[in-house]
mmCIF file of C-alpha atoms and ligand atoms in Angstrom:
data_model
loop_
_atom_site.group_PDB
_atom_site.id
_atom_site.type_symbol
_atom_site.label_atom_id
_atom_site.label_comp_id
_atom_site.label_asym_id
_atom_site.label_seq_id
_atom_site.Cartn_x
_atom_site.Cartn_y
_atom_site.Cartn_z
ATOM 1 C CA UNK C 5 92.979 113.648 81.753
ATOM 2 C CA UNK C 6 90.303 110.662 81.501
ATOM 3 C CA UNK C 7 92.800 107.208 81.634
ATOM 4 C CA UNK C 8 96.352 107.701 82.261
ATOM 5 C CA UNK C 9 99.086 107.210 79.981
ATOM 6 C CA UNK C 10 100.469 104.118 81.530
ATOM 7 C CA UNK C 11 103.007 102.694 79.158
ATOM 8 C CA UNK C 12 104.073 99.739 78.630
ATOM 9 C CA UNK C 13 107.877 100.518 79.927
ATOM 10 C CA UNK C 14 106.626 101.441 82.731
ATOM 11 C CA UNK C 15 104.609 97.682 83.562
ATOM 12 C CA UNK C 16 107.889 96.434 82.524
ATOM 13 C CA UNK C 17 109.777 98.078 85.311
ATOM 14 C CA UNK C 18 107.197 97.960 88.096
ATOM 15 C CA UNK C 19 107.549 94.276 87.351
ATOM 16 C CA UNK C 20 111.105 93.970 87.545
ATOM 17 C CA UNK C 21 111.788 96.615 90.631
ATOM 18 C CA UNK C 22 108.567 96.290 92.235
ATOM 19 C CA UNK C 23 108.071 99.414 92.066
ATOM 20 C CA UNK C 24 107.417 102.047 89.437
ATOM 21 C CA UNK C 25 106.994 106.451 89.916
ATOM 22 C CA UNK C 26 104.014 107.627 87.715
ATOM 23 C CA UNK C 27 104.226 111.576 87.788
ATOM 24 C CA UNK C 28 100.840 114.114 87.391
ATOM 25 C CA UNK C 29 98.195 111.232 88.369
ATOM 26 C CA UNK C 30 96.191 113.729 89.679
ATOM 27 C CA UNK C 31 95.592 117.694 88.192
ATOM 28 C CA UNK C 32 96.616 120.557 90.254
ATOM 29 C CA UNK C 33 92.969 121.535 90.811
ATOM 30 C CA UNK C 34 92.354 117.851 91.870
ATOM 31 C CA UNK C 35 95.164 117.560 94.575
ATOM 32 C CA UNK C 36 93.427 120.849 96.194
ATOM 33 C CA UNK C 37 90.277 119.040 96.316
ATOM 34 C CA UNK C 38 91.993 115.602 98.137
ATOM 35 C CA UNK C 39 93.632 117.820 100.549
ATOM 36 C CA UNK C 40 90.748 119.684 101.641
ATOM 37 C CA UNK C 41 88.848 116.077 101.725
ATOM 38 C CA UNK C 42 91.593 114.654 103.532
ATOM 39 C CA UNK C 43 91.728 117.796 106.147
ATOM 40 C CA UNK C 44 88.171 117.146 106.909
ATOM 41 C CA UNK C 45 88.395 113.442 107.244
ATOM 42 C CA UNK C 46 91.153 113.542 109.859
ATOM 43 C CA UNK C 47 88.865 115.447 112.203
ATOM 44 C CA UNK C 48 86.140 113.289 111.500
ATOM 45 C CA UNK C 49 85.103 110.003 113.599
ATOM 46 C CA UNK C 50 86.008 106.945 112.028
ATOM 47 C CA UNK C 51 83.584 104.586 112.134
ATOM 48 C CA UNK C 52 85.372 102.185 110.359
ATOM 49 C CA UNK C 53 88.891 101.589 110.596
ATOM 50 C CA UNK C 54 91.773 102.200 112.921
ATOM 51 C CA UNK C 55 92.663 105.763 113.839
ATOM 52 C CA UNK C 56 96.015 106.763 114.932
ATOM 53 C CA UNK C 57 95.864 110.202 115.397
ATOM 54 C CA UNK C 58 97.443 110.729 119.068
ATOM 55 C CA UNK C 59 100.814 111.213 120.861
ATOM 56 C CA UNK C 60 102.345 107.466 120.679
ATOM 57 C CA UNK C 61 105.435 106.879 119.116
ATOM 58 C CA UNK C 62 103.543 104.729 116.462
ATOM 59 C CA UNK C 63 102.142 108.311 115.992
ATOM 60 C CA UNK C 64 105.352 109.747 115.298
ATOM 61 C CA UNK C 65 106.128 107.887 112.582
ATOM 62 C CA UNK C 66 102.777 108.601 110.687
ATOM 63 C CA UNK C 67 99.294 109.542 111.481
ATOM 64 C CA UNK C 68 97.444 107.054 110.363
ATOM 65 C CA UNK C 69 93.303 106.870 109.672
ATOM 66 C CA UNK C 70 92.387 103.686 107.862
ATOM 67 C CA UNK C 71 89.310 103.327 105.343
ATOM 68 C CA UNK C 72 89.047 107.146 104.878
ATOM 69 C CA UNK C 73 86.681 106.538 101.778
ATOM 70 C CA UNK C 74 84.111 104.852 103.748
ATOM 71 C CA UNK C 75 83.421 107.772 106.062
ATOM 72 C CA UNK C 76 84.010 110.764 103.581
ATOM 73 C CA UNK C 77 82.940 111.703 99.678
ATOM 74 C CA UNK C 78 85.287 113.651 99.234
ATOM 75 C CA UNK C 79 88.172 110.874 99.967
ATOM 76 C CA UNK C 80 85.760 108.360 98.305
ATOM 77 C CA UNK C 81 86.055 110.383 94.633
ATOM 78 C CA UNK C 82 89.971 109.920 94.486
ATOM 79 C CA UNK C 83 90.428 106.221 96.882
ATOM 80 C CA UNK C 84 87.883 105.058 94.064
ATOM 81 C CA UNK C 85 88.944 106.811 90.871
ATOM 82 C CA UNK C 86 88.911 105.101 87.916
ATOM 83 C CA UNK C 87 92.146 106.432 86.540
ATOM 84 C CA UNK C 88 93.989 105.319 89.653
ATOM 85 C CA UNK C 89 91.959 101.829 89.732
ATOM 86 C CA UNK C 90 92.824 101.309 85.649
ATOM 87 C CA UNK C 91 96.384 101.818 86.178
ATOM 88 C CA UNK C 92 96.872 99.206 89.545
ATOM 89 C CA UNK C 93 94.814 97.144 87.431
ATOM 90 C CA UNK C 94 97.283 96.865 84.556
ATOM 91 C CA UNK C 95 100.637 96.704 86.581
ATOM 92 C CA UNK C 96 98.756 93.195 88.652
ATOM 93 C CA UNK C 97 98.055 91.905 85.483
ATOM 94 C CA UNK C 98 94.368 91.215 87.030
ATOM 95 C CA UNK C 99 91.125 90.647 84.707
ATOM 96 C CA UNK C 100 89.635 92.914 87.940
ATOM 97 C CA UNK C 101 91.036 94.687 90.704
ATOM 98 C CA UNK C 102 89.245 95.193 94.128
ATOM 99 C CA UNK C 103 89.866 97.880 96.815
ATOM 100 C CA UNK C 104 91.952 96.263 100.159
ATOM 101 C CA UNK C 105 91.790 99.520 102.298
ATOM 102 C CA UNK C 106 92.971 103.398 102.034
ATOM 103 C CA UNK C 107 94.249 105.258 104.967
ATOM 104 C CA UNK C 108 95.837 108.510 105.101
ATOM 105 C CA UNK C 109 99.670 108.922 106.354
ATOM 106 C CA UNK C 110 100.988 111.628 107.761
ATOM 107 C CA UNK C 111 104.479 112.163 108.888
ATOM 108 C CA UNK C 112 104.549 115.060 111.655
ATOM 109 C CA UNK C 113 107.747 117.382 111.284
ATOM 110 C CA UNK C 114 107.795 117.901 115.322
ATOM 111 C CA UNK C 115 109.718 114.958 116.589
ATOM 112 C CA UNK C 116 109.447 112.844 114.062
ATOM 113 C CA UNK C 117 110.616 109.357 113.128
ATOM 114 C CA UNK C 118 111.136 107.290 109.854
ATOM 115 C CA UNK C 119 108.641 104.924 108.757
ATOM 116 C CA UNK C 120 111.444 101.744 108.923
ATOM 117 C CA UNK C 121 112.287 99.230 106.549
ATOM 118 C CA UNK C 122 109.623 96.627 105.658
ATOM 119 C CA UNK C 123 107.004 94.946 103.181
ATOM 120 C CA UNK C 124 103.458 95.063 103.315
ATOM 121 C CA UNK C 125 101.955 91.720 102.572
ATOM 122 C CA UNK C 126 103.122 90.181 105.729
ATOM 123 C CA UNK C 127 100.947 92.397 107.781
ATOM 124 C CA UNK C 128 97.525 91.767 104.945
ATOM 125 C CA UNK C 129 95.663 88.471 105.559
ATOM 126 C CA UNK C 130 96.131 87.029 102.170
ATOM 127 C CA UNK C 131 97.274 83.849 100.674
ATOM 128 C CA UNK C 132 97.884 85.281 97.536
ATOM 129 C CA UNK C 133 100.448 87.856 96.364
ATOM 130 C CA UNK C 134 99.620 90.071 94.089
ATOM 131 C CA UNK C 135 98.246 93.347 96.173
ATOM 132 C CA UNK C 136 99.778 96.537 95.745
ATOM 133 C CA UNK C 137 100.073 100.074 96.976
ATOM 134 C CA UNK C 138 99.627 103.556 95.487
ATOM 135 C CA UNK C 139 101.300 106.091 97.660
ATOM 136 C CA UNK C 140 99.873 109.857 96.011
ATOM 137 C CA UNK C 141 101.774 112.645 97.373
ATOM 138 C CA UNK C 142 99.624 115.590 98.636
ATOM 139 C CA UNK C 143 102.585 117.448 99.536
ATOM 140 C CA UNK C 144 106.403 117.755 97.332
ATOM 141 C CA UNK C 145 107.943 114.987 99.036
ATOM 142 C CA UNK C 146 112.257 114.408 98.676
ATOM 143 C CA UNK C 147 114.998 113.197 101.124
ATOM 144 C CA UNK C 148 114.195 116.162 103.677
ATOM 145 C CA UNK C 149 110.637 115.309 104.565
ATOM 146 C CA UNK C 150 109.943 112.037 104.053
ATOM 147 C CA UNK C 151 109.678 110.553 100.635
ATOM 148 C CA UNK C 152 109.566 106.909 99.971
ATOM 149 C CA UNK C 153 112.770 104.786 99.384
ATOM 150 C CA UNK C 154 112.143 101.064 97.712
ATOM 151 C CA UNK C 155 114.891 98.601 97.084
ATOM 152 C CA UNK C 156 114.631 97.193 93.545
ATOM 153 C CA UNK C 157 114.168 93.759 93.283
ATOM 154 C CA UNK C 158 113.549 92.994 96.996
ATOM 155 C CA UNK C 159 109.969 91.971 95.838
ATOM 156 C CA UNK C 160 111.418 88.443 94.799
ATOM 157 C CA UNK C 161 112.731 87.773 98.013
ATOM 158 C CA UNK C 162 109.618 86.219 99.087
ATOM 159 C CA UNK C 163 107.561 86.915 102.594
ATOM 160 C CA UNK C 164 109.172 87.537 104.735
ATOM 161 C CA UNK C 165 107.986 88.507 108.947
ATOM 162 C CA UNK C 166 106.262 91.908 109.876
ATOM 163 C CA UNK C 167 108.805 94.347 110.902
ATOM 164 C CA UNK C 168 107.874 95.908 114.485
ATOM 165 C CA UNK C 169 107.370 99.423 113.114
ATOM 166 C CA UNK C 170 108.155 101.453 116.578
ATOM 167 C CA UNK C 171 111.189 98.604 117.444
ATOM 168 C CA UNK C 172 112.082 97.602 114.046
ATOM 169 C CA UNK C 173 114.557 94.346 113.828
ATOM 170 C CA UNK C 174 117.402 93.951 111.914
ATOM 171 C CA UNK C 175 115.755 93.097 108.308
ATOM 172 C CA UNK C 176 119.027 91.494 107.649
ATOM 173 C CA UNK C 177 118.406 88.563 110.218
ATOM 174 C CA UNK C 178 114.800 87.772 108.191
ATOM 175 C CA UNK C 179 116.576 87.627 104.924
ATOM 176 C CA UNK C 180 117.544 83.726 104.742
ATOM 177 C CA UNK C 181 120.700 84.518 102.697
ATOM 178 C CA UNK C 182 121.349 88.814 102.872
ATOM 179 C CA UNK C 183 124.854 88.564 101.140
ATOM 180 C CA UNK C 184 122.964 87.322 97.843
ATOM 181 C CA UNK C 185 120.058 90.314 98.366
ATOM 182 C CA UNK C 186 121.618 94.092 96.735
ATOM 183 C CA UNK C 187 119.941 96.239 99.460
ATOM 184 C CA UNK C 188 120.463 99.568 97.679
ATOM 185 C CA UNK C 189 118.113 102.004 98.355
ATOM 186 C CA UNK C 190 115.960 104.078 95.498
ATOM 187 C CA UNK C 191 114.862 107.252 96.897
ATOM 188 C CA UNK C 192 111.959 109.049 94.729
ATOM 189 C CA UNK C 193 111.502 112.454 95.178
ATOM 190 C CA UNK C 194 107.544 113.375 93.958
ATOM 191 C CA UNK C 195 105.757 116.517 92.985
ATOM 192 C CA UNK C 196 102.220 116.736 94.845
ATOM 193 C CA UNK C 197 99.722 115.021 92.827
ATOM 194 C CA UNK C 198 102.311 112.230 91.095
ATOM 195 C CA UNK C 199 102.425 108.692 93.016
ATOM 196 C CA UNK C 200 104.731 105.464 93.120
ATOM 197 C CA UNK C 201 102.828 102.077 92.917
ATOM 198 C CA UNK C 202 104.650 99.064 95.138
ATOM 199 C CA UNK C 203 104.017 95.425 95.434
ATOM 200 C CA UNK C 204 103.193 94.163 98.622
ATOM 201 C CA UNK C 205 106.756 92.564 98.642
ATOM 202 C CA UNK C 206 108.926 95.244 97.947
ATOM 203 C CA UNK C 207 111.162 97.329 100.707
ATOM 204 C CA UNK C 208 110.044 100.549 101.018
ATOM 205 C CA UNK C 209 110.862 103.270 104.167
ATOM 206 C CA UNK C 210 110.645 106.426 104.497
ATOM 207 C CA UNK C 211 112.820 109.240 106.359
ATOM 208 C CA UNK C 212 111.821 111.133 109.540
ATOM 209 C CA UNK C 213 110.546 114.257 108.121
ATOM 210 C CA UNK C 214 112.852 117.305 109.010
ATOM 211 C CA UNK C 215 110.986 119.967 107.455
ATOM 212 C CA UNK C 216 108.797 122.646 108.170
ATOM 213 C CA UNK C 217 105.218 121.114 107.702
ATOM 214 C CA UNK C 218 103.586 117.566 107.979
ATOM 215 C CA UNK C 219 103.995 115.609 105.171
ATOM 216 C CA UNK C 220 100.575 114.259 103.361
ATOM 217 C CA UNK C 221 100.110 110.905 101.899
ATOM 218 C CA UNK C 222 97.133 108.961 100.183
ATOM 219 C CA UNK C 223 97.927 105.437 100.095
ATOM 220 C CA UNK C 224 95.107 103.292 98.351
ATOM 221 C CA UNK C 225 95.633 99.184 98.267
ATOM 222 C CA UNK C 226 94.578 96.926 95.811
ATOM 223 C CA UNK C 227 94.013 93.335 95.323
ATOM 224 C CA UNK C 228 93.512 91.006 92.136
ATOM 225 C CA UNK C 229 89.975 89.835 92.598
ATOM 226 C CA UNK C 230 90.524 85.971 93.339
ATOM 227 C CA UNK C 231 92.502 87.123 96.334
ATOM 228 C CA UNK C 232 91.489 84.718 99.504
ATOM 229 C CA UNK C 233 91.842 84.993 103.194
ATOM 230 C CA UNK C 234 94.554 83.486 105.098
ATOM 231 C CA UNK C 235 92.959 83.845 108.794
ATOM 232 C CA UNK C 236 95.049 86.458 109.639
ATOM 233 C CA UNK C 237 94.115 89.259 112.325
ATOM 234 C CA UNK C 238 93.223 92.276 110.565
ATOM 235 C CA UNK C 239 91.619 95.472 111.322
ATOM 236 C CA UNK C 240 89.587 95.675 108.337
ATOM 237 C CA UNK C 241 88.656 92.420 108.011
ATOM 238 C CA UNK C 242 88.095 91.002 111.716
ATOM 239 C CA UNK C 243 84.450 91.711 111.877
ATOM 240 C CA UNK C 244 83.538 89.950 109.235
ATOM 241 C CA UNK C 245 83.564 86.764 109.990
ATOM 242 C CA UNK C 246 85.625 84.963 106.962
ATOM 243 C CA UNK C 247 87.258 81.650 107.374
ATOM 244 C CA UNK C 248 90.453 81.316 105.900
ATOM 245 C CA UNK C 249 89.855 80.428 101.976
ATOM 246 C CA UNK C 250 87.064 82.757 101.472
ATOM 247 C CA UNK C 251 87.364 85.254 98.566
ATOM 248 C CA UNK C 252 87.577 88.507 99.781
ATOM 249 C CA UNK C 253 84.811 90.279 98.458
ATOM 250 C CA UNK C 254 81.866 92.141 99.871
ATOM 251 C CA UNK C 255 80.986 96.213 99.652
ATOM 252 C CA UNK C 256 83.631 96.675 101.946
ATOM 253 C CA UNK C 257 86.317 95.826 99.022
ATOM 254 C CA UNK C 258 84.404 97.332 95.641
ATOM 255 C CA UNK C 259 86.171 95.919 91.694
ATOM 256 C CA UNK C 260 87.083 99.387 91.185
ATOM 257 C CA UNK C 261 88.773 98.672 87.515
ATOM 258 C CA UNK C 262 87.323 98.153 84.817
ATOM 259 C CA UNK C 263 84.692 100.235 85.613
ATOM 260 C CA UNK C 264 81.167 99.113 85.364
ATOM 261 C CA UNK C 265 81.750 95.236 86.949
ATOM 262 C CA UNK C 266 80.887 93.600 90.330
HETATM 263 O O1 AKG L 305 104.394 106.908 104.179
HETATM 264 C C1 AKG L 305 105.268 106.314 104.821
HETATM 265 O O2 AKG L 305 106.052 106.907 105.548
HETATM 266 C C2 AKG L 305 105.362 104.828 104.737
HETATM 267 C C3 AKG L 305 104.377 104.278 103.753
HETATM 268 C C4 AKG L 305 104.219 102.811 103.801
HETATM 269 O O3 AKG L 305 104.828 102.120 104.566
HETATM 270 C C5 AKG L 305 103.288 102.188 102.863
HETATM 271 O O4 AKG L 305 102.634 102.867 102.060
HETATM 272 O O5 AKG L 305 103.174 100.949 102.891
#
């Protein structure tokens, strides 16, 4: 498979629910390949990222290793693939889309706890929206062991504050008016090697994982190109000196679609 078949229903509904499930992104033979890559790149030094990889209780909601693909090839082939890169490309609506960050997430299934409630963009130094998340399942992911749940729709609700993700807060006290806001959960179930793509807005969680082996996630993050920086503390981008209303741009965030620019 060279480009996937992205139609344009499904634009239509990751633009509506902020989310969308896009099944068989990856071949069989290519999901072996990202979980050997990924194997090796948990036991290797990070040199540039954050590595969670201990006994905290951050820890037991996910391991976490952040910019995989700069460290490892192997990660590098499938946090940079074209086919992956096309299709964030076309749900943003972006003329180009650049690389944020990857980072591996692993839920444990000894002691483990639920990744809570929350959205992403009010953790990413950005003054635009826009950025968005592929989560790839390495593993068959459903209620037991920790898919993802989004609420549809909760990606017009605007930005709201981080959630503490080892004390969450009641997400209800954020929302300026929660009787208007339908919080009903969408669970999605995956097959290894199928993803969901989610808007930096949108309220996703996932379960503690009660089954018999850790559960594997890829999660690559995009951004439009055009996207500035807000001045925000941020592990990926706190070395690098940017005042707030600088593009974000550099080697360290690649146009990864289309292929062949920047
Ligand atoms: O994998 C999980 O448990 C949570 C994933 C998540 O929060 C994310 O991809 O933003």
């Amino acid at each position: 498979m060279a480009e996937y078949p992205l139609t344009e229903e499904q634009i239509d509904s990751y633009r509506r629910d902020g989310f969308v499930e896009l099944h068989d992104i990856l071949s069989a033979e290519e999901v072996a390949d990202l979980r050997d890559a990924l194997e090796e790149a948990m036991q290797a030094p990070s040199t540039s990222g954050v590595d969670r990889t201990g006994r905290s209780d951050y820890d037991r909601v996910f391991l976490q290793k952040v910019n995989l693909w700069a460290d490892h090839e192997g990660v590098r082939r499938f946090t940079c693939h074209p086919r992956i890169a096309e299709v964030a490309r076309r749900l943003a609506g972006a003329d180009r889309i650049r690389l944020w960050h990857d980072h591996a997430l692993i839920k444990p299934h000894v002691d483990s706890k639920p990744s809570p409630w929350h959205q992403d963009l009010p953790y990413w130094p950005m003054e635009q929206q826009g950025a968005l998340s592929c989560w790839l399942a390495l593993d068959d992911v459903d209620e037991t062991n920790g898919c993802m749940h989004f609420v549809p729709k909760s990606h017009t609700w605007g930005k709201l504050e981080p959630i503490n993700l080892i004390n969450p807060q009641d997400i209800f006290g954020l929302t300026p008016e929660p009787a208007e806001k339908d919080f009903t959960p969408r669970p999605v179930p995956l097959k290894a090697g199928s993803c969901t793509f989610h808007n930096g807005l949108t309220f996703h969680y996932a379960p503690a994982n009660r089954g018999s082996t850790p559960r594997r996630a890829l999660v690559i993050i995009f951004m439009p190109d055009g996207t500035t920086f807000s001045g925000k503390l941020h592990c990926v981008t706190h070395d690098l000196g940017l005042s707030p209303g600088d593009p974000i741009i550099g080697e360290r965030f690649p146009v990864l679609a289309p292929v062949g620019v920047g």
